[in-house]
Amino acid sequence: MAKVKGPTPQSEDFSQWYLDVIQMAELADYAPVRGTIVVRPYGYALWENVQRTLDGMFKATGHQNAYFPLFIPMSFLQKEAEHVEGFSPELAVVTHAGGEELEEPLAIRPTSETIIGYMWSKWIRSWRDLPQLLNQWNNVVRWEMRTRPFLRTSEFLWQEGHTAHATREEAEQETARMLGVYVDFAKNHAALPVIPGRKTEREKFAGAVYTTTMEAMMKDGRALQSATSHFLGQNFARAFEITFQDKDLKEKYVWTTSWGLSWRILGGIIMTHGDDRGLVLPPRIAPIQVVIVPIYRAESREAVLAAADRLARELAGLGLRVHTDDRDQYTPGFKFHDWELKGVPFRVELGPRDVEAGTAVLASRLGGKETLPLAGLAQALPERLDAFHDELLRRAERFQKERTRAVDDYRTFKEAVAEGFALAFHCGDPACEKAIQEETKATARVVPADAPAEEGVCVRCGRPAAYGRRVVFARAY
Ligand SMILES: [Zn+2]
């Protein structure tokens, strides 16, 4: 009988564990073009749940979905100086099409600020046309040298929100509101305890006035930027002449924002919650929340499957995502391992003696098994799924706390970033930040929004600290 071989243990090689789990749990596979991946049905179902949840949150905050083209004239990207400089090294450009060399090369969108800015310059005339609150779910291409499934791929799926406003204040509020939506999603749906705040000048988005971010800690202590929300000021408005006539009849530039979350978040979920047995998926976005494994011999097959079917219907009736694994060609033991590897929160084991006694065994992916009466089992699960979510979040919070240290000297700083997050004062000079990266591989991840106000001197150069608080430094994905 086929046996499920487990992934490489995390303690042995975390990076290999990550690649193993993605393959073994059938989330994704490598595609023929280097740096691209195929997302398999189980991985795509997980992405769809992320998408569905966030989409509802975007709509609840007044945004509408639209779709802009994949191809962008090169000249558009050149209009915003920092933007083109930031994205040029990663651009994929179409120079030939229809058997001819194109008059103007076309960039494959790395992001859509420019084409949306161009369209807004046509659509926006007066204050009555504002605000514009758009979102699109799409793919973008950024030619990456070092790739890793979900974390860094040449083509990836994401959503990009784009908004235009009449005032600076409104645009800044929008920037903060959308970061808030991401944080809400991370904590309450993905069970990720993220740290929200601002990026330093060196780490901000190319073309932004400032970038806000949320950073999560992976189980190897490294940081993952999980979503960003940018205040673009009037940079793109000036580049694309997006103006409007205000109530005072004066012609003004609009203020814009953009914000995005990609399938990187799946990498974050895998590396925050997974263990040596495989994935552990947060119940609110897990493709399967409860798997029923019927255990039978030929003579008990019918009765057991009938009981499994009744339970599955009950669970589905409560709105839960349930799957019955009735594959005859695998043993129950194989199935247990398989669903553990795939990170399904709860497993119900149902054998002939259980059916006779009116009971079932409920096993949690976080450990523990109990025998429960079949009657009322379905009704008990929503609450247990909530408790599962809470426990995942608590574990991740505890881990993050244990691996985060406030440090005031450079030697301790180096130790701290080797195993997790360092909270340190920094002078704010991009050259000093670059030196830190070269010397320790750590970068400034976020200036935490809710850190207490503190004064100090730069952990590396000793100059007075900027930001009025400690900055999170870490090695990052
Ligand atoms: Zn410094």
Coordinates of C-alpha atoms and ligand atoms in Angstrom, one line a residue:
M1 CA 0.0 0.0 0.0
A2 CA 1.2 3.5 -0.8
K3 CA 2.6 5.4 2.1
V4 CA 2.7 9.1 2.6
K5 CA 6.2 10.3 3.0
G6 CA 6.4 13.4 5.1
P7 CA 8.1 16.6 4.2
T8 CA 11.7 17.4 5.2
P9 CA 11.5 18.4 8.9
Q10 CA 11.4 22.1 9.5
S11 CA 14.3 22.0 11.9
E12 CA 16.5 20.3 9.4
D13 CA 15.9 22.6 6.4
F14 CA 13.0 25.1 6.6
S15 CA 13.3 26.2 3.1
Q16 CA 13.2 22.6 1.8
W17 CA 10.2 21.9 4.1
Y18 CA 8.4 24.8 2.4
L19 CA 9.0 23.5 -1.1
D20 CA 8.2 19.9 -0.1
V21 CA 4.8 20.9 1.5
I22 CA 3.7 22.8 -1.5
Q23 CA 4.4 19.9 -3.8
M24 CA 3.1 17.1 -1.5
A25 CA -0.1 18.9 -0.5
E26 CA -0.6 19.6 -4.2
L27 CA -0.9 23.4 -3.8
A28 CA 1.3 24.2 -6.8
D29 CA 4.0 22.8 -9.1
Y30 CA 6.8 24.3 -11.2
A31 CA 5.9 25.4 -14.8
P32 CA 8.1 25.1 -17.8
V33 CA 9.2 28.8 -17.8
R34 CA 11.5 29.4 -14.9
G35 CA 10.0 31.4 -12.1
T36 CA 6.4 30.6 -13.1
I37 CA 4.2 28.1 -11.2
V38 CA 1.0 26.2 -11.9
V39 CA -1.5 26.5 -9.0
R40 CA -3.2 23.2 -8.6
P41 CA -6.9 22.9 -7.6
Y42 CA -6.3 22.6 -3.9
G43 CA -4.0 25.7 -3.9
Y44 CA -6.4 27.6 -6.1
A45 CA -9.3 26.8 -3.8
L46 CA -7.3 28.3 -1.0
W47 CA -6.6 31.4 -3.1
E48 CA -10.3 31.7 -4.0
N49 CA -11.3 31.7 -0.4
V50 CA -8.8 34.5 0.3
Q51 CA -10.1 36.3 -2.8
R52 CA -13.8 35.9 -1.9
T53 CA -13.3 37.1 1.7
L54 CA -11.2 40.2 0.7
D55 CA -13.5 41.0 -2.2
G56 CA -16.4 41.3 0.2
M57 CA -14.4 43.5 2.4
F58 CA -13.4 45.8 -0.5
K59 CA -17.0 46.1 -1.6
A60 CA -18.2 46.8 2.0
T61 CA -15.8 49.7 2.0
G62 CA -17.3 51.2 -1.2
H63 CA -14.9 49.8 -3.9
Q64 CA -15.9 48.4 -7.2
N65 CA -14.0 45.9 -9.4
A66 CA -12.8 46.8 -12.9
Y67 CA -10.4 45.4 -15.4
F68 CA -7.5 47.2 -17.2
P69 CA -5.3 45.6 -19.9
L70 CA -2.2 43.5 -19.4
F71 CA -0.2 45.6 -21.9
I72 CA 1.0 49.1 -21.1
P73 CA 2.8 51.4 -23.5
M74 CA 6.4 51.8 -22.4
S75 CA 6.1 55.6 -22.5
F76 CA 3.5 55.4 -19.7
L77 CA 5.9 53.8 -17.3
Q78 CA 8.5 56.4 -18.1
K79 CA 6.3 59.3 -17.1
E80 CA 6.8 58.8 -13.3
A81 CA 10.6 58.9 -12.8
E82 CA 10.9 56.9 -9.6
H83 CA 8.3 54.4 -10.8
V84 CA 10.2 53.5 -14.0
E85 CA 13.5 53.4 -12.1
G86 CA 12.0 51.0 -9.5
F87 CA 10.4 48.7 -12.0
S88 CA 12.7 48.7 -15.0
P89 CA 14.9 45.8 -13.9
E90 CA 11.9 43.5 -13.5
L91 CA 10.0 44.5 -16.7
A92 CA 9.0 42.0 -19.3
V93 CA 8.6 43.9 -22.6
V94 CA 6.8 42.8 -25.8
T95 CA 8.7 44.1 -28.8
H96 CA 7.2 41.9 -31.5
A97 CA 3.6 41.0 -32.2
G98 CA 1.7 39.9 -35.3
G99 CA 4.9 39.0 -37.0
E100 CA 6.3 42.6 -36.9
E101 CA 8.4 44.7 -34.7
L102 CA 6.1 47.1 -32.7
E103 CA 6.5 50.8 -33.1
E104 CA 6.3 51.3 -29.4
P105 CA 7.3 48.4 -27.1
L106 CA 4.6 47.2 -24.7
A107 CA 5.4 46.5 -21.1
I108 CA 3.6 43.6 -19.5
R109 CA 2.1 45.3 -16.4
P110 CA 4.2 45.0 -13.3
T111 CA 1.4 47.0 -11.6
S112 CA -1.3 49.3 -13.1
E113 CA -0.9 52.8 -11.6
T114 CA 0.1 54.3 -15.0
I115 CA -2.6 52.9 -17.2
I116 CA -5.3 53.6 -14.6
G117 CA -3.8 57.2 -14.2
Y118 CA -4.1 57.6 -18.0
M119 CA -7.8 56.5 -18.0
W120 CA -8.6 58.7 -15.0
S121 CA -7.2 61.7 -16.9
K122 CA -10.1 61.2 -19.3
W123 CA -12.8 60.2 -16.8
I124 CA -12.2 62.8 -14.1
R125 CA -13.4 66.3 -14.8
S126 CA -14.9 67.7 -11.7
W127 CA -15.2 67.1 -8.0
R128 CA -18.4 65.3 -8.7
D129 CA -16.4 62.5 -10.4
L130 CA -14.5 61.9 -7.1
P131 CA -13.7 59.8 -5.3
Q132 CA -12.8 56.9 -7.7
L133 CA -12.7 53.7 -5.7
L134 CA -11.5 50.8 -8.0
N135 CA -10.0 47.4 -7.5
Q136 CA -8.9 44.7 -9.9
W137 CA -8.1 41.1 -9.5
N138 CA -5.4 40.2 -12.0
N139 CA -2.0 38.9 -12.8
V140 CA 1.2 40.9 -13.0
V141 CA 4.7 40.1 -14.2
R142 CA 7.9 41.0 -12.5
W143 CA 10.9 39.2 -13.9
E144 CA 12.5 37.8 -10.8
M145 CA 16.0 36.4 -10.7
R146 CA 15.5 34.2 -7.6
T147 CA 12.1 32.7 -7.4
R148 CA 10.1 30.7 -4.9
P149 CA 6.5 29.4 -5.2
F150 CA 4.0 32.0 -4.1
L151 CA 6.7 34.2 -2.5
R152 CA 8.5 35.4 -5.6
T153 CA 7.3 34.3 -9.0
S154 CA 7.7 36.0 -12.3
E155 CA 4.0 36.0 -12.8
F156 CA 1.7 36.3 -9.9
L157 CA -2.0 36.8 -9.0
W158 CA -3.0 39.6 -6.7
Q159 CA -5.5 42.4 -6.4
E160 CA -4.6 46.0 -6.9
G161 CA -6.8 48.8 -5.5
H162 CA -6.5 52.3 -7.0
T163 CA -8.3 55.3 -5.7
A164 CA -8.4 59.0 -6.5
H165 CA -9.6 61.7 -4.2
A166 CA -10.2 65.5 -4.0
T167 CA -8.1 66.1 -0.9
R168 CA -4.9 64.9 0.6
E169 CA -6.6 64.1 3.8
E170 CA -9.2 61.8 2.2
A171 CA -6.4 60.0 0.3
E172 CA -4.4 59.5 3.4
Q173 CA -7.5 58.2 5.2
E174 CA -8.1 55.7 2.4
T175 CA -4.4 54.5 2.6
A176 CA -4.9 53.8 6.3
R177 CA -8.4 52.3 5.9
M178 CA -7.2 49.7 3.4
L179 CA -4.2 48.7 5.5
G180 CA -6.8 48.2 8.2
V181 CA -8.8 45.9 6.0
Y182 CA -5.7 43.8 5.3
V183 CA -4.9 43.6 9.0
D184 CA -8.4 42.6 9.7
F185 CA -8.2 39.9 7.1
A186 CA -4.8 38.7 8.3
K187 CA -5.8 38.3 11.9
N188 CA -9.4 37.3 11.7
H189 CA -9.3 35.1 8.6
A190 CA -5.8 33.9 8.1
A191 CA -4.8 33.9 11.8
L192 CA -1.7 35.9 11.1
P193 CA -0.5 38.3 13.8
V194 CA 0.8 41.0 11.6
I195 CA 2.6 44.2 12.5
P196 CA 1.1 47.2 10.7
G197 CA 3.0 50.5 10.1
R198 CA 5.1 52.4 7.6
K199 CA 8.0 51.5 5.4
T200 CA 11.1 53.5 5.6
E201 CA 12.0 55.8 2.7
R202 CA 14.4 53.2 1.3
E203 CA 11.8 50.4 1.4
K204 CA 8.8 52.4 0.0
F205 CA 7.0 51.7 -3.3
A206 CA 8.6 53.3 -6.3
G207 CA 6.5 56.4 -6.9
A208 CA 4.8 56.6 -3.5
V209 CA 5.0 59.5 -1.0
Y210 CA 4.9 56.8 1.6
T211 CA 4.1 53.1 1.9
T212 CA 2.3 51.4 4.7
T213 CA 2.7 47.7 5.2
M214 CA 1.9 44.7 7.4
E215 CA 4.7 42.3 8.3
A216 CA 4.3 38.8 9.5
M217 CA 6.9 36.4 11.1
M218 CA 7.5 33.1 9.6
K219 CA 8.4 30.0 11.6
D220 CA 12.1 30.4 10.7
G221 CA 12.0 34.0 12.2
R222 CA 12.1 35.7 8.8
A223 CA 9.6 38.5 7.9
L224 CA 7.1 38.4 5.1
Q225 CA 5.6 41.6 3.8
S226 CA 2.0 40.5 3.5
A227 CA 0.3 43.5 2.0
T228 CA 1.0 47.2 1.2
S229 CA -1.1 50.3 1.0
H230 CA 0.5 53.4 -0.7
F231 CA -0.2 57.1 -0.4
L232 CA 0.9 58.3 -3.8
G233 CA 0.3 62.0 -3.2
Q234 CA 0.0 63.9 -6.5
N235 CA 2.9 62.1 -8.1
F236 CA 0.8 60.1 -10.6
A237 CA -1.7 62.9 -10.9
R238 CA 1.1 65.2 -12.2
A239 CA 2.6 62.6 -14.4
F240 CA -0.7 61.8 -16.1
E241 CA -2.4 65.3 -15.8
I242 CA -5.3 63.9 -13.7
T243 CA -7.0 67.2 -12.7
F244 CA -10.5 68.2 -11.6
Q245 CA -12.4 71.4 -11.2
D246 CA -13.0 71.7 -7.5
K247 CA -16.0 73.4 -5.8
D248 CA -14.1 76.7 -5.7
L249 CA -13.9 76.4 -9.5
K250 CA -10.1 76.0 -9.4
E251 CA -8.4 73.3 -11.4
K252 CA -6.5 70.9 -9.1
Y253 CA -4.6 67.6 -9.2
V254 CA -6.2 64.6 -7.6
W255 CA -4.6 62.7 -4.7
T256 CA -4.2 58.9 -5.3
T257 CA -3.6 55.7 -3.4
S258 CA -2.9 52.1 -4.4
W259 CA -2.9 49.0 -2.3
G260 CA -2.3 45.3 -3.0
L261 CA -2.2 41.8 -1.6
S262 CA -0.9 38.9 -3.6
W263 CA -0.8 35.1 -3.4
R264 CA 2.3 35.7 -1.3
I265 CA -0.2 35.6 1.6
L266 CA -0.5 31.9 0.9
G267 CA 3.2 31.5 1.5
G268 CA 2.7 33.4 4.7
I269 CA 0.0 31.1 5.8
I270 CA 2.0 28.0 5.0
M271 CA 5.1 29.3 6.8
T272 CA 3.3 30.7 9.9
H273 CA 1.1 27.7 10.7
G274 CA 2.6 24.6 9.1
D275 CA 4.5 21.9 11.0
D276 CA 6.5 18.8 10.3
R277 CA 3.4 16.9 9.2
G278 CA 2.5 19.5 6.6
L279 CA 0.1 22.3 6.3
V280 CA -2.2 23.7 9.0
L281 CA -4.8 25.8 7.4
P282 CA -6.8 28.5 9.1
P283 CA -10.4 27.2 9.2
R284 CA -12.0 30.4 7.7
I285 CA -10.2 30.1 4.5
A286 CA -9.4 26.3 4.4
P287 CA -10.8 24.7 1.2
I288 CA -11.9 21.8 3.4
Q289 CA -12.8 22.5 7.0
V290 CA -13.9 19.0 8.0
V291 CA -12.9 15.8 6.3
I292 CA -14.9 12.6 7.0
V293 CA -12.9 9.4 6.7
P294 CA -15.2 6.3 6.7
I295 CA -13.5 3.1 7.9
Y296 CA -15.1 -0.1 6.6
R297 CA -14.8 -3.6 5.3
A298 CA -16.8 -5.0 2.5
E299 CA -19.7 -6.0 4.7
S300 CA -19.9 -2.7 6.6
R301 CA -19.2 -0.5 3.7
E302 CA -22.8 0.5 2.9
A303 CA -23.9 1.3 6.5
V304 CA -20.7 3.3 7.2
L305 CA -20.9 5.3 4.0
A306 CA -24.6 6.0 4.6
A307 CA -23.8 7.4 8.1
A308 CA -20.9 9.4 6.6
D309 CA -23.2 10.8 4.0
R310 CA -25.8 11.9 6.6
L311 CA -23.1 13.7 8.6
A312 CA -21.7 15.4 5.5
R313 CA -25.1 16.7 4.6
E314 CA -25.6 18.0 8.1
L315 CA -22.3 19.8 8.0
A316 CA -22.8 21.2 4.6
G317 CA -26.3 22.4 5.7
L318 CA -24.6 24.5 8.4
G319 CA -22.5 26.1 5.7
L320 CA -19.3 24.2 6.4
R321 CA -16.9 23.0 3.7
V322 CA -16.9 19.3 4.1
H323 CA -15.4 16.4 2.1
T324 CA -15.9 12.7 2.5
D325 CA -12.9 10.6 1.5
D326 CA -14.5 7.5 0.1
R327 CA -11.5 6.4 -2.0
D328 CA -11.6 2.6 -1.9
Q329 CA -8.0 2.3 -3.1
Y330 CA -6.4 3.9 0.0
T331 CA -6.3 2.7 3.6
P332 CA -7.7 4.9 6.4
G333 CA -4.1 5.3 7.7
F334 CA -3.0 6.7 4.3
K335 CA -6.0 9.1 4.3
F336 CA -5.3 10.4 7.8
H337 CA -1.7 11.3 6.8
D338 CA -2.9 12.7 3.5
W339 CA -5.4 15.1 5.1
E340 CA -2.9 16.1 7.8
L341 CA -0.4 17.0 5.1
K342 CA -3.1 19.1 3.5
G343 CA -3.8 20.9 6.7
V344 CA -7.5 20.2 7.1
P345 CA -8.5 21.5 10.6
F346 CA -10.8 18.6 11.6
R347 CA -11.1 14.9 10.7
V348 CA -14.0 12.7 11.6
E349 CA -13.3 9.0 11.7
L350 CA -16.3 6.9 11.3
G351 CA -16.1 3.0 11.6
P352 CA -18.8 0.3 11.8
R353 CA -18.6 0.2 15.7
D354 CA -19.1 4.0 15.8
V355 CA -22.1 3.8 13.6
E356 CA -23.6 1.1 15.8
A357 CA -22.9 3.1 18.9
G358 CA -24.0 6.4 17.3
T359 CA -20.6 8.0 17.9
A360 CA -17.6 9.2 15.8
V361 CA -14.0 10.2 16.5
L362 CA -13.1 13.8 16.0
A363 CA -9.4 14.6 15.5
S364 CA -8.0 18.1 15.4
R365 CA -5.0 19.0 13.2
L366 CA -3.7 20.8 16.2
G367 CA -3.6 17.5 18.2
G368 CA -6.1 15.6 20.2
K369 CA -8.8 13.1 19.5
E370 CA -12.2 12.5 21.2
T371 CA -15.1 10.2 20.8
L372 CA -18.4 12.2 20.5
P373 CA -22.0 11.3 19.9
L374 CA -23.0 11.6 16.2
A375 CA -26.1 13.5 17.3
G376 CA -25.1 17.1 17.7
L377 CA -21.6 16.6 16.3
A378 CA -22.3 18.8 13.3
Q379 CA -23.7 21.5 15.4
A380 CA -20.7 21.5 17.6
L381 CA -18.2 22.1 14.8
P382 CA -18.7 25.8 14.0
E383 CA -17.6 26.7 17.6
R384 CA -14.7 24.3 17.4
L385 CA -13.6 25.8 14.1
D386 CA -13.6 29.3 15.8
A387 CA -11.6 27.9 18.7
F388 CA -9.2 26.3 16.2
H389 CA -8.7 29.8 14.6
D390 CA -8.1 31.4 18.0
E391 CA -5.6 28.8 19.0
L392 CA -3.7 29.2 15.7
L393 CA -3.5 33.0 16.1
R394 CA -2.5 32.6 19.8
R395 CA 0.3 30.2 18.8
A396 CA 1.6 32.5 16.1
E397 CA 1.5 35.5 18.5
R398 CA 3.4 33.7 21.1
F399 CA 6.0 32.6 18.6
Q400 CA 6.4 36.1 17.3
K401 CA 6.7 37.5 20.8
E402 CA 9.4 34.9 21.8
R403 CA 11.5 35.7 18.7
T404 CA 11.3 39.5 19.0
R405 CA 13.9 41.4 20.9
A406 CA 14.5 45.1 21.7
V407 CA 18.2 45.7 21.1
D408 CA 20.4 48.7 21.6
D409 CA 23.8 47.5 20.4
Y410 CA 24.9 46.2 17.0
R411 CA 26.3 42.9 18.3
T412 CA 23.0 41.9 19.9
F413 CA 21.2 43.3 16.9
K414 CA 23.0 40.7 14.7
E415 CA 22.0 37.9 17.1
A416 CA 18.4 39.0 17.1
V417 CA 18.0 39.2 13.4
A418 CA 19.6 35.7 13.0
E419 CA 16.6 34.2 14.8
G420 CA 13.7 36.7 14.5
F421 CA 12.8 40.4 14.7
A422 CA 15.0 43.1 16.2
L423 CA 13.3 46.2 17.6
A424 CA 16.0 48.9 17.2
F425 CA 16.4 52.6 16.8
H426 CA 17.6 53.8 13.4
C427 CA 18.9 57.2 12.1
G428 CA 16.7 57.0 9.0
D429 CA 19.6 57.4 6.6
P430 CA 19.1 55.1 3.6
A431 CA 22.9 54.6 3.4
C432 CA 23.0 53.4 6.9
E433 CA 20.1 51.1 6.3
K434 CA 21.9 49.7 3.2
A435 CA 25.0 49.1 5.3
I436 CA 22.9 47.1 7.8
Q437 CA 21.5 45.0 5.0
E438 CA 25.0 44.3 3.7
E439 CA 26.4 43.5 7.1
T440 CA 23.5 41.5 8.5
K441 CA 21.2 40.6 5.6
A442 CA 18.4 42.3 7.6
T443 CA 16.3 45.2 6.3
A444 CA 14.0 47.7 8.0
R445 CA 10.6 46.0 7.7
V446 CA 8.2 48.4 9.3
V447 CA 8.0 51.4 11.6
P448 CA 5.2 49.9 13.8
A449 CA 2.2 52.1 14.0
D450 CA 1.4 51.1 17.6
A451 CA 4.9 51.1 19.1
P452 CA 5.4 53.4 22.1
A453 CA 7.1 56.7 21.5
E454 CA 10.7 56.4 22.5
E455 CA 13.9 58.3 21.7
G456 CA 17.3 56.8 21.2
V457 CA 20.4 56.6 19.0
C458 CA 20.9 54.5 15.8
V459 CA 21.8 50.9 16.6
R460 CA 24.5 51.0 13.9
C461 CA 25.9 54.5 13.6
G462 CA 25.0 56.2 16.9
R463 CA 23.3 59.2 15.3
P464 CA 20.0 60.4 16.8
A465 CA 17.2 58.1 15.8
A466 CA 14.4 59.1 13.4
Y467 CA 10.7 58.0 13.7
G468 CA 10.5 58.6 17.5
R469 CA 10.1 54.8 18.0
R470 CA 11.9 51.5 17.4
V471 CA 11.9 50.0 13.9
V472 CA 11.4 46.3 13.2
F473 CA 14.4 44.8 11.4
A474 CA 14.5 41.3 10.1
R475 CA 15.7 39.1 7.3
A476 CA 12.9 38.9 4.9
Y477 CA 11.4 36.8 2.1
Ligands
ZN1 ZN 22.4 54.9 11.4

